[in-house]
Amino acid sequence: EIDLPISRHPVRRKEMAVCSAGGKRALTLWKRIDLIGGKFSLLEVSLKTGRTHQIRVHLSHLGYPIVGDPVYGFRKTWWNRNCSEALDIGQSISRQMLHSVLLGFRHPGTGEYCEFKSPLAADMEKVIKGLKEMLNIS
């Protein structure tokens, strides 16, 4: 459980940040589904509040940014220093490795509950499979 307030970053105004002064409550629940080579984790995350960039801000604040996140994540040079054996995979990532499997909400006009499911995106499957192969994990 991550229960840390989020507000606008005090200097980089286009970004959000964990900020106790004036921040709004943000609650994120998470569970590790898989550990990949001791360097990457596949997480299941559930939002109990809906703050802007909540998952990205919370995980980055704790030192575990989303792979491929250009704002709250590590730079591409991270791969050279920390996972050079999978450098080709790191350089092939062109977006955040963040995916919503299930999205549900009450329709604002009708009040009807709406739910949408989506399978894991092919590029994410490819990255996960590639990391497991490169880091010698079955």
PDB file of C-alpha atoms in Angstrom:
ATOM      1  CA  GLU A   1       0.000   0.000   0.000  1.00  0.00           C
ATOM      2  CA  ILE A   2       1.281   3.447  -0.922  1.00  0.00           C
ATOM      3  CA  ASP A   3      -0.620   6.216   0.851  1.00  0.00           C
ATOM      4  CA  LEU A   4       1.172   9.464  -0.019  1.00  0.00           C
ATOM      5  CA  PRO A   5      -0.350  12.831  -1.032  1.00  0.00           C
ATOM      6  CA  ILE A   6       0.180  14.143  -4.558  1.00  0.00           C
ATOM      7  CA  SER A   7       0.138  17.686  -5.912  1.00  0.00           C
ATOM      8  CA  ARG A   8       1.814  19.727  -8.647  1.00  0.00           C
ATOM      9  CA  HIS A   9       5.597  19.631  -8.532  1.00  0.00           C
ATOM     10  CA  PRO A  10       6.751  22.883  -6.895  1.00  0.00           C
ATOM     11  CA  VAL A  11       9.253  23.692  -9.681  1.00  0.00           C
ATOM     12  CA  ARG A  12       8.381  21.564 -12.748  1.00  0.00           C
ATOM     13  CA  ARG A  13       4.745  22.668 -12.979  1.00  0.00           C
ATOM     14  CA  LYS A  14       3.805  20.184 -15.724  1.00  0.00           C
ATOM     15  CA  GLU A  15       4.691  17.310 -13.390  1.00  0.00           C
ATOM     16  CA  MET A  16       3.115  15.915 -10.256  1.00  0.00           C
ATOM     17  CA  ALA A  17       4.985  14.952  -7.077  1.00  0.00           C
ATOM     18  CA  VAL A  18       4.520  13.453  -3.644  1.00  0.00           C
ATOM     19  CA  CYS A  19       4.038  16.547  -1.524  1.00  0.00           C
ATOM     20  CA  SER A  20       2.743  16.545   2.048  1.00  0.00           C
ATOM     21  CA  ALA A  21       2.074  20.296   2.077  1.00  0.00           C
ATOM     22  CA  GLY A  22      -1.114  20.893   0.100  1.00  0.00           C
ATOM     23  CA  GLY A  23      -1.154  17.492  -1.559  1.00  0.00           C
ATOM     24  CA  LYS A  24      -4.358  15.499  -1.992  1.00  0.00           C
ATOM     25  CA  ARG A  25      -4.580  11.989  -0.590  1.00  0.00           C
ATOM     26  CA  ALA A  26      -3.544   9.316  -3.074  1.00  0.00           C
ATOM     27  CA  LEU A  27      -3.878   5.623  -2.250  1.00  0.00           C
ATOM     28  CA  THR A  28      -2.304   2.955  -4.459  1.00  0.00           C
ATOM     29  CA  LEU A  29      -2.462  -0.772  -3.732  1.00  0.00           C
ATOM     30  CA  TRP A  30       0.060  -3.044  -5.415  1.00  0.00           C
ATOM     31  CA  LYS A  31       1.153  -6.663  -5.601  1.00  0.00           C
ATOM     32  CA  ARG A  32       4.213  -8.108  -7.333  1.00  0.00           C
ATOM     33  CA  ILE A  33       3.196 -10.714  -9.904  1.00  0.00           C
ATOM     34  CA  ASP A  34       6.668 -11.572 -11.189  1.00  0.00           C
ATOM     35  CA  LEU A  35      10.301 -10.693 -10.497  1.00  0.00           C
ATOM     36  CA  ILE A  36      12.364 -10.626 -13.666  1.00  0.00           C
ATOM     37  CA  GLY A  37      16.096 -11.139 -13.224  1.00  0.00           C
ATOM     38  CA  GLY A  38      16.162  -9.325  -9.906  1.00  0.00           C
ATOM     39  CA  LYS A  39      15.985  -6.019 -11.792  1.00  0.00           C
ATOM     40  CA  PHE A  40      12.386  -5.710 -12.945  1.00  0.00           C
ATOM     41  CA  SER A  41       9.005  -6.422 -11.368  1.00  0.00           C
ATOM     42  CA  LEU A  42       5.688  -7.026 -13.016  1.00  0.00           C
ATOM     43  CA  LEU A  43       3.080  -5.442 -10.736  1.00  0.00           C
ATOM     44  CA  GLU A  44      -0.668  -5.549 -10.365  1.00  0.00           C
ATOM     45  CA  VAL A  45      -1.753  -2.088  -9.236  1.00  0.00           C
ATOM     46  CA  SER A  46      -5.128  -0.887  -8.040  1.00  0.00           C
ATOM     47  CA  LEU A  47      -6.016   2.763  -7.586  1.00  0.00           C
ATOM     48  CA  LYS A  48      -8.269   3.746  -4.694  1.00  0.00           C
ATOM     49  CA  THR A  49      -8.034   7.433  -5.615  1.00  0.00           C
ATOM     50  CA  GLY A  50      -7.609   9.004  -9.027  1.00  0.00           C
ATOM     51  CA  ARG A  51      -4.795  11.537  -8.968  1.00  0.00           C
ATOM     52  CA  THR A  52      -3.009  12.639 -12.120  1.00  0.00           C
ATOM     53  CA  HIS A  53      -0.071  10.315 -12.884  1.00  0.00           C
ATOM     54  CA  GLN A  54      -0.687   8.544  -9.555  1.00  0.00           C
ATOM     55  CA  ILE A  55       0.936   5.184 -10.353  1.00  0.00           C
ATOM     56  CA  ARG A  56       3.918   6.809 -12.048  1.00  0.00           C
ATOM     57  CA  VAL A  57       4.467   9.344  -9.249  1.00  0.00           C
ATOM     58  CA  HIS A  58       4.080   6.879  -6.377  1.00  0.00           C
ATOM     59  CA  LEU A  59       6.362   4.207  -7.834  1.00  0.00           C
ATOM     60  CA  SER A  60       8.997   6.705  -8.950  1.00  0.00           C
ATOM     61  CA  HIS A  61       8.955   8.383  -5.531  1.00  0.00           C
ATOM     62  CA  LEU A  62       9.802   5.023  -3.946  1.00  0.00           C
ATOM     63  CA  GLY A  63      12.630   4.459  -6.453  1.00  0.00           C
ATOM     64  CA  TYR A  64      10.794   2.010  -8.723  1.00  0.00           C
ATOM     65  CA  PRO A  65       9.759   3.951 -11.833  1.00  0.00           C
ATOM     66  CA  ILE A  66       7.765   2.510 -14.714  1.00  0.00           C
ATOM     67  CA  VAL A  67      10.031   1.167 -17.462  1.00  0.00           C
ATOM     68  CA  GLY A  68       9.978   3.545 -20.416  1.00  0.00           C
ATOM     69  CA  ASP A  69       8.517   6.502 -18.487  1.00  0.00           C
ATOM     70  CA  PRO A  70      10.212   9.595 -19.976  1.00  0.00           C
ATOM     71  CA  VAL A  71       9.018  11.945 -17.211  1.00  0.00           C
ATOM     72  CA  TYR A  72       9.208  10.069 -13.909  1.00  0.00           C
ATOM     73  CA  GLY A  73      11.472   7.193 -14.964  1.00  0.00           C
ATOM     74  CA  PHE A  74      15.134   6.635 -15.552  1.00  0.00           C
ATOM     75  CA  ARG A  75      16.893   7.917 -18.638  1.00  0.00           C
ATOM     76  CA  LYS A  76      17.906   5.546 -21.424  1.00  0.00           C
ATOM     77  CA  THR A  77      21.448   5.610 -19.980  1.00  0.00           C
ATOM     78  CA  TRP A  78      20.120   3.525 -17.037  1.00  0.00           C
ATOM     79  CA  TRP A  79      20.236   0.459 -19.268  1.00  0.00           C
ATOM     80  CA  ASN A  80      23.976   0.955 -19.970  1.00  0.00           C
ATOM     81  CA  ARG A  81      24.792   1.130 -16.269  1.00  0.00           C
ATOM     82  CA  ASN A  82      22.357  -1.406 -14.810  1.00  0.00           C
ATOM     83  CA  CYS A  83      21.231  -3.888 -17.430  1.00  0.00           C
ATOM     84  CA  SER A  84      23.627  -3.781 -20.368  1.00  0.00           C
ATOM     85  CA  GLU A  85      22.834  -7.421 -21.232  1.00  0.00           C
ATOM     86  CA  ALA A  86      19.351  -6.256 -22.258  1.00  0.00           C
ATOM     87  CA  LEU A  87      20.389  -2.938 -23.797  1.00  0.00           C
ATOM     88  CA  ASP A  88      18.712  -3.765 -27.136  1.00  0.00           C
ATOM     89  CA  ILE A  89      15.394  -4.275 -25.363  1.00  0.00           C
ATOM     90  CA  GLY A  90      15.776  -1.028 -23.407  1.00  0.00           C
ATOM     91  CA  GLN A  91      16.501   0.922 -26.570  1.00  0.00           C
ATOM     92  CA  SER A  92      13.489  -0.598 -28.336  1.00  0.00           C
ATOM     93  CA  ILE A  93      11.015   0.668 -25.721  1.00  0.00           C
ATOM     94  CA  SER A  94       9.178   3.693 -27.080  1.00  0.00           C
ATOM     95  CA  ARG A  95       6.547   4.198 -24.365  1.00  0.00           C
ATOM     96  CA  GLN A  96       5.717   3.578 -20.736  1.00  0.00           C
ATOM     97  CA  MET A  97       5.309  -0.093 -19.933  1.00  0.00           C
ATOM     98  CA  LEU A  98       2.016   0.642 -18.199  1.00  0.00           C
ATOM     99  CA  HIS A  99      -1.224  -1.102 -19.134  1.00  0.00           C
ATOM    100  CA  SER A 100      -4.759  -1.085 -17.785  1.00  0.00           C
ATOM    101  CA  VAL A 101      -6.218  -4.593 -17.837  1.00  0.00           C
ATOM    102  CA  LEU A 102      -9.496  -3.469 -16.262  1.00  0.00           C
ATOM    103  CA  LEU A 103     -11.132  -0.064 -16.132  1.00  0.00           C
ATOM    104  CA  GLY A 104     -14.471   0.469 -14.430  1.00  0.00           C
ATOM    105  CA  PHE A 105     -16.514   3.546 -13.521  1.00  0.00           C
ATOM    106  CA  ARG A 106     -20.049   4.865 -13.148  1.00  0.00           C
ATOM    107  CA  HIS A 107     -21.223   6.683 -16.250  1.00  0.00           C
ATOM    108  CA  PRO A 108     -21.637  10.368 -15.282  1.00  0.00           C
ATOM    109  CA  GLY A 109     -24.847  10.756 -17.267  1.00  0.00           C
ATOM    110  CA  THR A 110     -26.707   7.520 -16.562  1.00  0.00           C
ATOM    111  CA  GLY A 111     -25.069   6.283 -13.357  1.00  0.00           C
ATOM    112  CA  GLU A 112     -24.685   2.887 -15.029  1.00  0.00           C
ATOM    113  CA  TYR A 113     -21.534   0.946 -14.126  1.00  0.00           C
ATOM    114  CA  CYS A 114     -19.274   0.510 -17.162  1.00  0.00           C
ATOM    115  CA  GLU A 115     -16.368  -1.924 -17.290  1.00  0.00           C
ATOM    116  CA  PHE A 116     -13.746  -2.469 -19.964  1.00  0.00           C
ATOM    117  CA  LYS A 117     -11.097  -5.194 -20.175  1.00  0.00           C
ATOM    118  CA  SER A 118      -8.063  -5.296 -22.409  1.00  0.00           C
ATOM    119  CA  PRO A 119      -5.394  -7.956 -22.917  1.00  0.00           C
ATOM    120  CA  LEU A 120      -1.751  -7.093 -22.389  1.00  0.00           C
ATOM    121  CA  ALA A 121      -0.390  -5.156 -25.364  1.00  0.00           C
ATOM    122  CA  ALA A 122       1.830  -7.081 -27.783  1.00  0.00           C
ATOM    123  CA  ASP A 123       4.804  -4.729 -27.308  1.00  0.00           C
ATOM    124  CA  MET A 124       4.679  -5.241 -23.545  1.00  0.00           C
ATOM    125  CA  GLU A 125       4.504  -9.017 -23.961  1.00  0.00           C
ATOM    126  CA  LYS A 126       7.540  -8.793 -26.220  1.00  0.00           C
ATOM    127  CA  VAL A 127       9.502  -6.722 -23.675  1.00  0.00           C
ATOM    128  CA  ILE A 128       8.630  -9.066 -20.794  1.00  0.00           C
ATOM    129  CA  LYS A 129       9.517 -12.171 -22.825  1.00  0.00           C
ATOM    130  CA  GLY A 130      12.731 -10.559 -24.069  1.00  0.00           C
ATOM    131  CA  LEU A 131      13.848  -9.554 -20.571  1.00  0.00           C
ATOM    132  CA  LYS A 132      13.178 -13.041 -19.242  1.00  0.00           C
ATOM    133  CA  GLU A 133      15.196 -14.581 -22.088  1.00  0.00           C
ATOM    134  CA  MET A 134      18.062 -12.081 -21.783  1.00  0.00           C
ATOM    135  CA  LEU A 135      18.261 -12.438 -18.035  1.00  0.00           C
ATOM    136  CA  ASN A 136      18.045 -16.253 -18.302  1.00  0.00           C
ATOM    137  CA  ILE A 137      14.739 -16.799 -16.580  1.00  0.00           C
ATOM    138  CA  SER A 138      12.337 -19.551 -17.561  1.00  0.00           C
TER     139      SER A 138
END
